[in-house]
Coordinates of C-alpha atoms in Angstrom, one line a residue:
M1 CA 146.2 -52.8 52.3
K2 CA 149.3 -54.9 51.9
K3 CA 148.8 -58.0 49.9
D4 CA 149.7 -61.3 51.5
N5 CA 151.9 -63.3 49.2
F6 CA 151.9 -66.5 51.5
N7 CA 152.2 -69.8 49.6
P8 CA 150.5 -72.6 51.6
F9 CA 152.8 -75.2 49.9
D10 CA 156.1 -73.6 50.9
R11 CA 157.3 -75.7 53.9
W12 CA 159.7 -73.2 55.4
A13 CA 157.2 -70.3 55.2
L14 CA 154.6 -72.6 56.7
R15 CA 156.8 -73.4 59.6
Q16 CA 157.5 -69.8 60.4
R17 CA 153.9 -68.9 60.2
A18 CA 153.0 -71.9 62.5
E19 CA 155.6 -70.8 65.1
R20 CA 154.1 -67.3 65.2
Q21 CA 150.6 -68.8 65.6
L22 CA 151.8 -71.1 68.4
K23 CA 153.3 -68.2 70.4
K24 CA 150.1 -66.3 70.0
I25 CA 148.0 -69.1 71.5
G26 CA 150.7 -70.0 74.2
L27 CA 151.9 -73.4 72.9
I28 CA 155.6 -72.2 73.0
P29 CA 156.4 -71.7 76.7
D30 CA 158.3 -68.8 78.1
S31 CA 160.9 -69.0 80.9
T32 CA 158.4 -68.6 83.7
A33 CA 156.2 -71.6 82.8
S34 CA 155.4 -74.1 85.6
P35 CA 156.2 -77.9 85.2
E36 CA 152.4 -78.6 84.9
E37 CA 152.1 -76.1 82.1
L38 CA 155.1 -77.6 80.3
Q39 CA 153.5 -81.0 80.6
R40 CA 150.3 -79.8 79.0
L41 CA 152.2 -78.2 76.2
L42 CA 154.1 -81.4 75.5
H43 CA 150.7 -83.1 75.0
E44 CA 149.2 -80.4 72.8
I45 CA 152.1 -80.0 70.4
P46 CA 151.8 -83.5 68.8
V47 CA 148.0 -83.2 68.6
Y48 CA 148.4 -79.9 66.7
Q49 CA 151.0 -81.3 64.5
I50 CA 148.8 -84.1 63.5
E51 CA 145.9 -81.7 62.8
L52 CA 148.2 -79.5 60.7
E53 CA 149.4 -82.5 58.7
M54 CA 145.8 -83.7 58.0
Q55 CA 144.8 -80.1 56.9
Y56 CA 147.8 -80.0 54.7
E57 CA 146.9 -83.3 53.0
Q58 CA 143.3 -82.0 52.4
L59 CA 144.6 -78.7 51.0
Q60 CA 147.1 -80.5 48.8
H61 CA 144.2 -82.8 47.4
A62 CA 142.0 -79.7 46.8
Y63 CA 144.8 -77.9 45.1
D64 CA 145.4 -80.9 42.8
E65 CA 141.7 -81.0 41.9
I66 CA 141.7 -77.3 41.2
Q67 CA 144.7 -77.7 38.9
V68 CA 142.9 -80.5 36.9
L69 CA 139.8 -78.4 36.6
L70 CA 141.9 -75.4 35.6
Q71 CA 143.6 -77.4 32.9
R72 CA 140.2 -78.7 31.7
Y73 CA 138.9 -75.1 31.6
E74 CA 141.9 -73.9 29.7
N75 CA 141.5 -76.7 27.1
L76 CA 137.8 -75.9 26.7
Y77 CA 138.6 -72.2 26.4
D78 CA 141.5 -72.6 23.9
F79 CA 140.0 -75.4 21.7
A80 CA 136.4 -74.3 21.7
P81 CA 134.9 -74.1 18.2
V82 CA 134.0 -70.4 18.9
G83 CA 136.3 -67.5 19.5
Y84 CA 136.7 -66.0 23.0
L85 CA 138.0 -62.5 23.7
T86 CA 138.3 -60.3 26.7
L87 CA 138.4 -56.6 26.0
T88 CA 138.8 -53.4 27.9
R89 CA 136.2 -50.6 27.7
D90 CA 138.3 -49.2 24.8
S91 CA 138.2 -52.5 23.0
I92 CA 141.8 -53.4 23.7
I93 CA 142.4 -57.2 23.7
L94 CA 143.3 -58.6 27.1
D95 CA 142.9 -62.2 26.3
A96 CA 142.1 -64.5 23.4
N97 CA 141.8 -68.2 22.9
Q98 CA 143.5 -70.2 20.2
T99 CA 140.5 -70.2 18.0
M100 CA 140.8 -66.4 17.8
E101 CA 144.4 -66.9 16.7
R102 CA 143.2 -68.9 13.8
V103 CA 140.3 -66.6 13.0
L104 CA 142.6 -63.5 12.9
S105 CA 145.7 -65.3 11.6
C106 CA 147.7 -63.7 14.4
D107 CA 149.7 -65.1 17.3
R108 CA 148.1 -64.6 20.8
S109 CA 151.2 -62.6 22.0
H110 CA 150.6 -60.1 19.2
L111 CA 146.8 -60.0 19.8
I112 CA 147.2 -59.0 23.5
G113 CA 147.2 -55.2 23.7
A114 CA 145.9 -54.7 20.1
R115 CA 142.7 -52.9 19.4
F116 CA 140.1 -55.4 18.2
G117 CA 138.5 -52.8 16.0
S118 CA 141.5 -52.9 13.7
F119 CA 140.6 -56.5 12.7
I120 CA 136.9 -55.6 11.9
A121 CA 135.8 -54.8 8.3
Q122 CA 135.3 -51.0 8.0
N123 CA 131.7 -51.3 7.0
D124 CA 130.9 -53.2 10.2
L125 CA 132.9 -51.1 12.6
P126 CA 130.1 -48.5 13.4
A127 CA 127.7 -51.3 14.3
F128 CA 130.3 -53.0 16.6
N129 CA 131.1 -49.7 18.4
A130 CA 127.4 -49.1 18.9
M131 CA 127.1 -52.6 20.4
I132 CA 129.9 -52.0 22.9
D133 CA 128.4 -48.6 23.9
K134 CA 125.0 -50.3 24.4
L135 CA 126.7 -53.1 26.4
Y136 CA 128.2 -50.6 29.0
K137 CA 125.0 -48.6 29.1
T138 CA 122.5 -51.5 29.6
R139 CA 124.9 -54.0 31.3
S140 CA 123.0 -56.8 29.6
L141 CA 123.8 -59.3 26.8
V142 CA 124.1 -57.6 23.4
Y143 CA 125.0 -59.0 20.0
S144 CA 126.0 -58.0 16.4
E145 CA 127.3 -59.4 13.2
I146 CA 130.8 -58.5 12.1
T147 CA 133.2 -59.5 9.3
L148 CA 136.7 -60.7 10.1
R149 CA 139.1 -61.8 7.4
N150 CA 136.2 -61.9 4.9
N151 CA 134.2 -64.3 7.1
C152 CA 130.9 -63.4 8.9
Y153 CA 130.7 -63.9 12.6
H154 CA 127.9 -63.6 15.2
C155 CA 129.3 -61.7 18.1
D156 CA 127.8 -61.9 21.7
A157 CA 129.1 -59.5 24.4
I158 CA 128.6 -59.5 28.1
I159 CA 130.1 -57.4 31.0
S160 CA 132.9 -59.1 33.0
L161 CA 132.9 -59.4 36.8
N162 CA 135.4 -56.6 36.5
R163 CA 133.0 -54.0 35.2
D164 CA 135.6 -52.3 33.0
E165 CA 136.0 -55.4 30.9
C166 CA 133.8 -57.4 28.7
H167 CA 133.8 -60.9 27.2
L168 CA 133.1 -61.6 23.5
T169 CA 132.0 -64.9 21.9
L170 CA 132.4 -65.1 18.1
T171 CA 130.6 -67.8 16.1
D172 CA 131.4 -68.3 12.4
I173 CA 128.2 -68.0 10.5
S174 CA 129.7 -67.6 7.0
E175 CA 128.1 -70.8 5.7
T176 CA 124.8 -69.9 7.3
R177 CA 124.9 -66.4 5.9
H178 CA 125.9 -67.7 2.5
A179 CA 122.9 -70.1 2.6
I180 CA 120.6 -67.3 3.7
D181 CA 121.9 -65.0 0.9
E182 CA 121.4 -67.8 -1.7
L183 CA 117.9 -68.4 -0.3
K184 CA 117.2 -64.7 -0.6
K185 CA 118.4 -64.7 -4.2
T186 CA 116.2 -67.7 -4.9
E187 CA 113.2 -66.0 -3.2
A188 CA 113.9 -62.9 -5.2
H189 CA 114.2 -64.9 -8.4
Y190 CA 111.0 -66.8 -7.6
K191 CA 109.1 -63.6 -6.7
C192 CA 110.3 -62.0 -10.0
L193 CA 108.9 -65.1 -11.9
F194 CA 105.8 -65.0 -9.7
D195 CA 105.1 -61.3 -10.4
A196 CA 106.1 -61.3 -14.0
S197 CA 104.5 -64.5 -15.1
Q198 CA 102.0 -64.3 -17.9
E199 CA 100.0 -67.1 -16.2
G200 CA 97.8 -66.5 -13.3
I201 CA 99.2 -68.1 -10.1
L202 CA 97.1 -68.8 -7.0
I203 CA 98.5 -70.2 -3.7
L204 CA 95.9 -72.1 -1.6
D205 CA 96.0 -73.4 1.9
Y206 CA 95.9 -77.1 1.6
N207 CA 93.6 -77.7 4.5
S208 CA 91.0 -75.0 3.9
G209 CA 91.3 -74.3 0.2
K210 CA 91.5 -70.6 0.9
I211 CA 93.6 -68.3 -1.3
V212 CA 96.7 -67.1 0.6
D213 CA 98.6 -65.4 -2.2
A214 CA 98.1 -64.5 -5.9
N215 CA 100.3 -62.9 -8.5
P216 CA 99.4 -59.6 -10.3
F217 CA 98.4 -61.4 -13.6
I218 CA 95.6 -63.3 -11.9
T219 CA 93.9 -60.0 -11.0
Q220 CA 94.2 -58.9 -14.6
L221 CA 92.9 -62.2 -15.9
L222 CA 89.9 -62.4 -13.5
G223 CA 89.2 -58.7 -12.9
F224 CA 89.3 -59.0 -9.1
T225 CA 91.7 -57.2 -6.8
L226 CA 93.9 -59.1 -4.4
D227 CA 91.8 -57.9 -1.5
E228 CA 88.7 -59.3 -3.1
I229 CA 90.2 -62.8 -3.5
L230 CA 92.6 -63.3 -0.6
G231 CA 91.2 -65.4 2.2
K232 CA 88.4 -66.7 0.0
K233 CA 87.9 -70.1 -1.6
L234 CA 88.1 -70.2 -5.4
W235 CA 84.5 -71.4 -5.8
E236 CA 83.3 -68.6 -3.5
I237 CA 84.6 -65.7 -5.6
G238 CA 82.2 -66.2 -8.5
V239 CA 84.8 -66.9 -11.2
V240 CA 84.1 -70.7 -11.4
L241 CA 81.0 -71.4 -13.4
D242 CA 81.0 -75.1 -12.4
K243 CA 81.4 -74.9 -8.6
Q244 CA 80.9 -78.6 -8.2
L245 CA 83.9 -79.2 -10.5
A246 CA 86.1 -76.8 -8.5
L247 CA 85.2 -78.5 -5.2
K248 CA 85.8 -81.9 -6.8
A249 CA 89.2 -80.7 -8.0
Y250 CA 90.1 -79.5 -4.5
L251 CA 89.0 -82.8 -2.9
E252 CA 91.0 -84.7 -5.5
L253 CA 94.1 -82.9 -4.4
Q254 CA 93.7 -84.5 -1.0
T255 CA 94.9 -87.8 -2.6
K256 CA 96.9 -86.6 -5.6
N257 CA 99.8 -84.2 -6.0
Y258 CA 98.8 -83.0 -9.4
I259 CA 95.7 -82.5 -11.5
C260 CA 95.0 -80.7 -14.7
Y261 CA 91.9 -79.4 -16.5
S262 CA 92.7 -78.5 -20.1
D263 CA 89.5 -76.7 -20.9
L264 CA 87.9 -75.0 -17.9
P265 CA 85.5 -72.0 -18.4
L266 CA 85.9 -69.1 -15.8
Q267 CA 83.9 -65.9 -15.6
H268 CA 85.6 -62.5 -15.5
K269 CA 84.3 -60.0 -13.0
S270 CA 82.7 -58.2 -16.0
G271 CA 80.8 -61.3 -16.9
K272 CA 83.0 -62.3 -19.9
I273 CA 83.8 -66.0 -20.2
I274 CA 87.4 -67.0 -20.2
E275 CA 88.7 -70.4 -21.4
V276 CA 91.6 -71.5 -19.2
E277 CA 94.0 -74.4 -18.7
F278 CA 94.2 -75.2 -15.0
H279 CA 97.2 -77.0 -13.4
S280 CA 97.3 -77.7 -9.6
Y281 CA 100.3 -78.9 -7.7
V282 CA 100.7 -79.9 -4.0
Y283 CA 104.0 -79.0 -2.4
N284 CA 105.5 -78.8 1.2
V285 CA 106.8 -75.7 3.0
D286 CA 108.3 -76.6 6.4
D287 CA 106.2 -79.8 6.7
E288 CA 103.1 -77.8 5.8
K289 CA 101.3 -78.6 2.6
M290 CA 100.3 -75.9 0.1
V291 CA 98.6 -75.9 -3.3
Q292 CA 99.8 -73.9 -6.3
C293 CA 97.4 -73.3 -9.2
N294 CA 98.6 -72.1 -12.5
V295 CA 95.9 -70.6 -14.6
R296 CA 96.7 -70.2 -18.3
D297 CA 94.3 -68.2 -20.6
I298 CA 93.7 -70.3 -23.7
T299 CA 90.8 -68.2 -25.0
L300 CA 93.0 -66.8 -27.8
H301 CA 94.6 -70.2 -28.4
K302 CA 91.2 -71.7 -28.8
Q303 CA 90.1 -68.9 -31.2
L304 CA 93.3 -69.5 -33.2
W305 CA 92.6 -73.2 -33.1
E306 CA 89.0 -72.7 -34.4
M307 CA 90.4 -70.4 -37.1
E308 CA 93.0 -73.0 -38.1
K309 CA 90.3 -75.6 -38.1
E310 CA 88.1 -73.4 -40.4
Q311 CA 91.1 -72.7 -42.6
K312 CA 91.8 -76.4 -42.9
L313 CA 88.2 -77.0 -43.9
I314 CA 88.5 -74.2 -46.4
I315 CA 91.7 -75.8 -47.8
E316 CA 90.1 -79.1 -47.9
Q317 CA 87.0 -77.6 -49.6
L318 CA 89.3 -75.9 -52.2
A319 CA 91.2 -79.2 -52.7
M320 CA 88.0 -81.2 -53.2
H321 CA 85.6 -78.7 -54.7
D322 CA 85.3 -76.5 -57.7
P323 CA 85.8 -72.8 -56.7
L324 CA 83.3 -71.5 -59.2
T325 CA 80.2 -73.6 -58.4
G326 CA 81.2 -75.1 -55.0
L327 CA 80.5 -78.6 -56.4
P328 CA 82.9 -81.5 -55.8
N329 CA 85.8 -81.7 -58.2
R330 CA 87.4 -84.6 -60.1
R331 CA 89.5 -85.6 -57.0
L332 CA 86.5 -86.0 -54.7
L333 CA 84.5 -87.6 -57.6
S334 CA 87.2 -90.2 -58.0
E335 CA 87.1 -91.1 -54.2
R336 CA 83.3 -91.4 -54.3
I337 CA 83.4 -93.6 -57.5
L338 CA 85.9 -96.0 -55.8
L339 CA 83.7 -96.1 -52.7
T340 CA 80.6 -96.7 -54.7
I341 CA 82.2 -99.6 -56.7
A342 CA 83.3 -101.2 -53.5
Q343 CA 79.9 -101.0 -51.9
C344 CA 78.2 -102.3 -55.1
R345 CA 80.5 -105.3 -55.2
R346 CA 80.0 -106.0 -51.5
N347 CA 76.2 -105.6 -51.7
K348 CA 75.8 -106.9 -55.3
T349 CA 73.9 -103.7 -56.3
M350 CA 73.9 -101.4 -59.3
A351 CA 75.1 -97.8 -59.7
A352 CA 75.0 -95.3 -62.5
L353 CA 77.3 -92.5 -63.7
M354 CA 76.1 -89.8 -66.1
I355 CA 78.2 -87.1 -67.9
F356 CA 76.6 -84.1 -69.4
D357 CA 77.7 -80.8 -70.9
L358 CA 75.8 -77.7 -72.2
D359 CA 74.9 -77.6 -75.8
N360 CA 76.5 -74.6 -77.7
F361 CA 77.8 -73.1 -74.4
K362 CA 80.7 -71.6 -76.4
I363 CA 78.3 -69.3 -78.2
V364 CA 77.2 -67.8 -74.8
N365 CA 80.8 -67.1 -73.8
D366 CA 81.6 -65.6 -77.2
T367 CA 78.6 -63.4 -77.4
L368 CA 77.8 -62.4 -73.8
G369 CA 81.3 -62.8 -72.2
H370 CA 82.9 -65.2 -69.8
A371 CA 81.4 -63.4 -66.7
I372 CA 77.8 -64.2 -68.0
G373 CA 79.0 -67.8 -68.9
D374 CA 80.3 -68.3 -65.3
I375 CA 77.0 -67.2 -63.8
L376 CA 75.2 -69.5 -66.1
L377 CA 77.4 -72.4 -65.0
Q378 CA 76.6 -71.6 -61.3
Q379 CA 72.9 -71.6 -62.0
V380 CA 73.1 -74.9 -64.0
A381 CA 74.9 -76.4 -61.0
K382 CA 72.3 -75.1 -58.6
R383 CA 69.4 -76.5 -60.6
S384 CA 71.1 -79.8 -60.9
V385 CA 71.7 -80.1 -57.2
E386 CA 68.1 -79.2 -56.5
T387 CA 67.0 -82.0 -58.9
L388 CA 68.9 -84.7 -57.0
Q389 CA 66.5 -85.6 -54.1
R390 CA 68.0 -88.9 -53.0
K391 CA 70.6 -89.1 -50.2
G392 CA 74.0 -90.1 -51.6
D393 CA 73.4 -88.8 -55.1
S394 CA 76.0 -86.1 -56.0
I395 CA 77.0 -83.9 -58.9
T396 CA 80.6 -82.9 -59.9
R397 CA 82.0 -80.2 -62.2
L398 CA 84.8 -81.7 -64.2
G399 CA 85.7 -78.4 -65.8
G400 CA 84.4 -76.0 -68.5
D401 CA 80.7 -76.8 -69.0
E402 CA 81.1 -80.6 -68.3
F403 CA 79.4 -82.1 -65.2
V404 CA 79.2 -85.7 -63.7
V405 CA 76.3 -87.1 -61.7
L406 CA 76.9 -90.2 -59.6
L407 CA 74.0 -92.3 -58.4
P408 CA 75.5 -94.8 -56.0
Q409 CA 72.4 -97.1 -55.8
I410 CA 69.8 -97.8 -58.5
D411 CA 67.5 -100.8 -59.0
T412 CA 67.3 -100.6 -62.8
T413 CA 68.9 -98.5 -65.6
S414 CA 65.5 -96.8 -66.0
N415 CA 66.0 -95.2 -62.6
A416 CA 69.1 -93.4 -63.9
V417 CA 67.3 -92.4 -67.1
A418 CA 64.4 -90.9 -65.1
I419 CA 66.8 -88.8 -63.0
A420 CA 68.7 -87.7 -66.1
E421 CA 65.5 -86.5 -67.8
K422 CA 64.6 -84.4 -64.8
I423 CA 68.1 -82.8 -64.9
R424 CA 67.8 -82.2 -68.7
N425 CA 64.4 -80.6 -68.4
K426 CA 65.4 -78.5 -65.4
I427 CA 68.5 -77.1 -67.2
K428 CA 66.4 -76.4 -70.3
E429 CA 64.2 -73.9 -68.5
P430 CA 65.0 -70.3 -69.6
Y431 CA 67.6 -68.2 -67.7
T432 CA 67.7 -64.4 -67.3
I433 CA 71.2 -63.1 -66.4
D434 CA 71.9 -59.4 -66.3
G435 CA 68.9 -58.7 -68.5
H436 CA 69.9 -61.4 -71.0
A437 CA 67.5 -64.2 -71.8
I438 CA 69.3 -67.4 -72.3
D439 CA 68.0 -70.7 -73.6
I440 CA 70.4 -73.7 -73.3
S441 CA 70.1 -77.5 -73.3
C442 CA 72.3 -80.3 -72.3
S443 CA 73.3 -83.7 -73.7
I444 CA 73.6 -86.6 -71.2
G445 CA 75.4 -89.9 -71.4
I446 CA 74.8 -92.8 -68.9
A447 CA 76.9 -95.8 -68.0
V448 CA 75.9 -98.4 -65.4
F449 CA 78.0 -100.5 -63.0
P450 CA 78.6 -103.4 -63.4
D451 CA 77.0 -103.8 -66.9
H452 CA 79.1 -101.1 -68.6
G453 CA 82.4 -101.4 -66.7
D454 CA 83.9 -102.6 -63.4
N455 CA 86.3 -99.7 -62.7
E456 CA 86.4 -95.9 -62.6
M457 CA 88.2 -95.4 -65.9
T458 CA 85.9 -97.7 -67.9
I459 CA 82.7 -96.3 -66.4
M460 CA 83.8 -92.7 -67.1
K461 CA 84.9 -93.5 -70.6
H462 CA 81.6 -95.3 -71.5
A463 CA 79.4 -92.5 -70.0
D464 CA 81.4 -90.0 -72.1
L465 CA 80.9 -92.0 -75.3
A466 CA 77.1 -92.1 -74.6
M467 CA 77.1 -88.3 -74.1
Y468 CA 78.8 -87.8 -77.5
S469 CA 76.3 -90.2 -79.0
A470 CA 73.5 -87.8 -77.7
K471 CA 75.2 -84.9 -79.3
N472 CA 75.6 -86.7 -82.6
Q473 CA 71.9 -87.5 -82.5
G474 CA 70.9 -83.9 -82.4
R475 CA 71.7 -82.8 -78.8
D476 CA 69.3 -82.2 -75.9
K477 CA 69.0 -86.0 -75.3
V478 CA 69.7 -88.7 -72.7
I479 CA 71.6 -91.7 -74.1
V480 CA 72.5 -94.9 -72.2
F481 CA 75.8 -96.5 -73.3
E482 CA 75.6 -99.5 -75.6
T483 CA 78.4 -101.8 -76.6
R484 CA 78.1 -100.9 -80.3
E485 CA 78.8 -97.2 -79.4
S486 CA 82.2 -98.3 -78.2
S487 CA 82.8 -100.2 -81.4
D488 CA 81.6 -97.3 -83.6
M489 CA 84.1 -94.9 -81.8
Q490 CA 86.9 -97.3 -82.4

């Protein structure tokens, strides 16, 4: 069929066409027309002329509107933020908008006729070709992701009205893809930390308190498998000994974003008790609240802390006590004397300090050996401690065979003498050590506060003088300090 190339706005062509139409309908008379017929034609011609002019004006107005709309469409097409392409079935570019010129860094005149696949990254070409094949098979909208000039694009494809062509829309998703890739990296990093953490981690639903996720370490810590704990509340599993406390903690998180229990006992599936530190945080995921619980096993930490505490006590014991007898040493004695003096001054009371050593102890060491001598000292210390019945009274080993007894409260000097006599008699009782019968006595000197001194050094000095006075008077005696003894020694 021959195509009609008529232009409705070509005036000469329009006139010729109009004359042919008028002859066809009889408005151009022939030579045989009657006068009446000619008169009718003279009337019809102006009417038709006016009708044609009115139609022309309407057509001209419609044409102008179409041109405006066409220009608007071309602007939208060219300056759209997405790329538009029209391809043949073989992916030859038939048309492209200006956005595609920028995307492909190529002038439109060079794009037309080029194969679109030549611009696509090689790794993405199989997926693109598969999308085009699917498009022509299904005749429905299809999509894929492709890389053009190192940027990632979402590509939608649809069949054209001409069924041997298709239209492509390409949207730059590089930033979105980068954000997704970064998010995946973050998720992978978090999952690695989650799975490798040496703390138990539980994720709870904020509203119900049910466990929705847990890391591998929590199963090792509690002895339960993931299947045994997922979907259950923490206080329903059987690991929490104090269920009321667990429920209280969950309810507390309804008003707080963080709580911590530094010493919470949990029960392993085997029944073993575990001491844990329990931290709970509230956070948001897509406007939905979740709870993360970090459970740190502090059982070993507590054991080490207890050991450290015991070692500290041992160190303090060694620093303040005699290693052979376990009695307080000179350092602890000094502290106790200062405290006693202060109390006596405040309460206006008396105190006594006695010093004694064993008579002829050197002979035991020289004849039986130091090992026997050490055992003897231990037994002397034990007997002395047993003799002191009052609360607050104490005995100290100064060194060698010398001991000090502190009586922080007495009513009279005779009270101190009575206690000293008990000690002297107790020590004098026979000893049997490794088959050796040993008889030994002691000499005791007593000084009283405040009569015989008002400070540690003076009291100790005067008690020592009294002890040497006992030795000078034949040993195995109790002597109370007298002023003349100090004068005699001088």
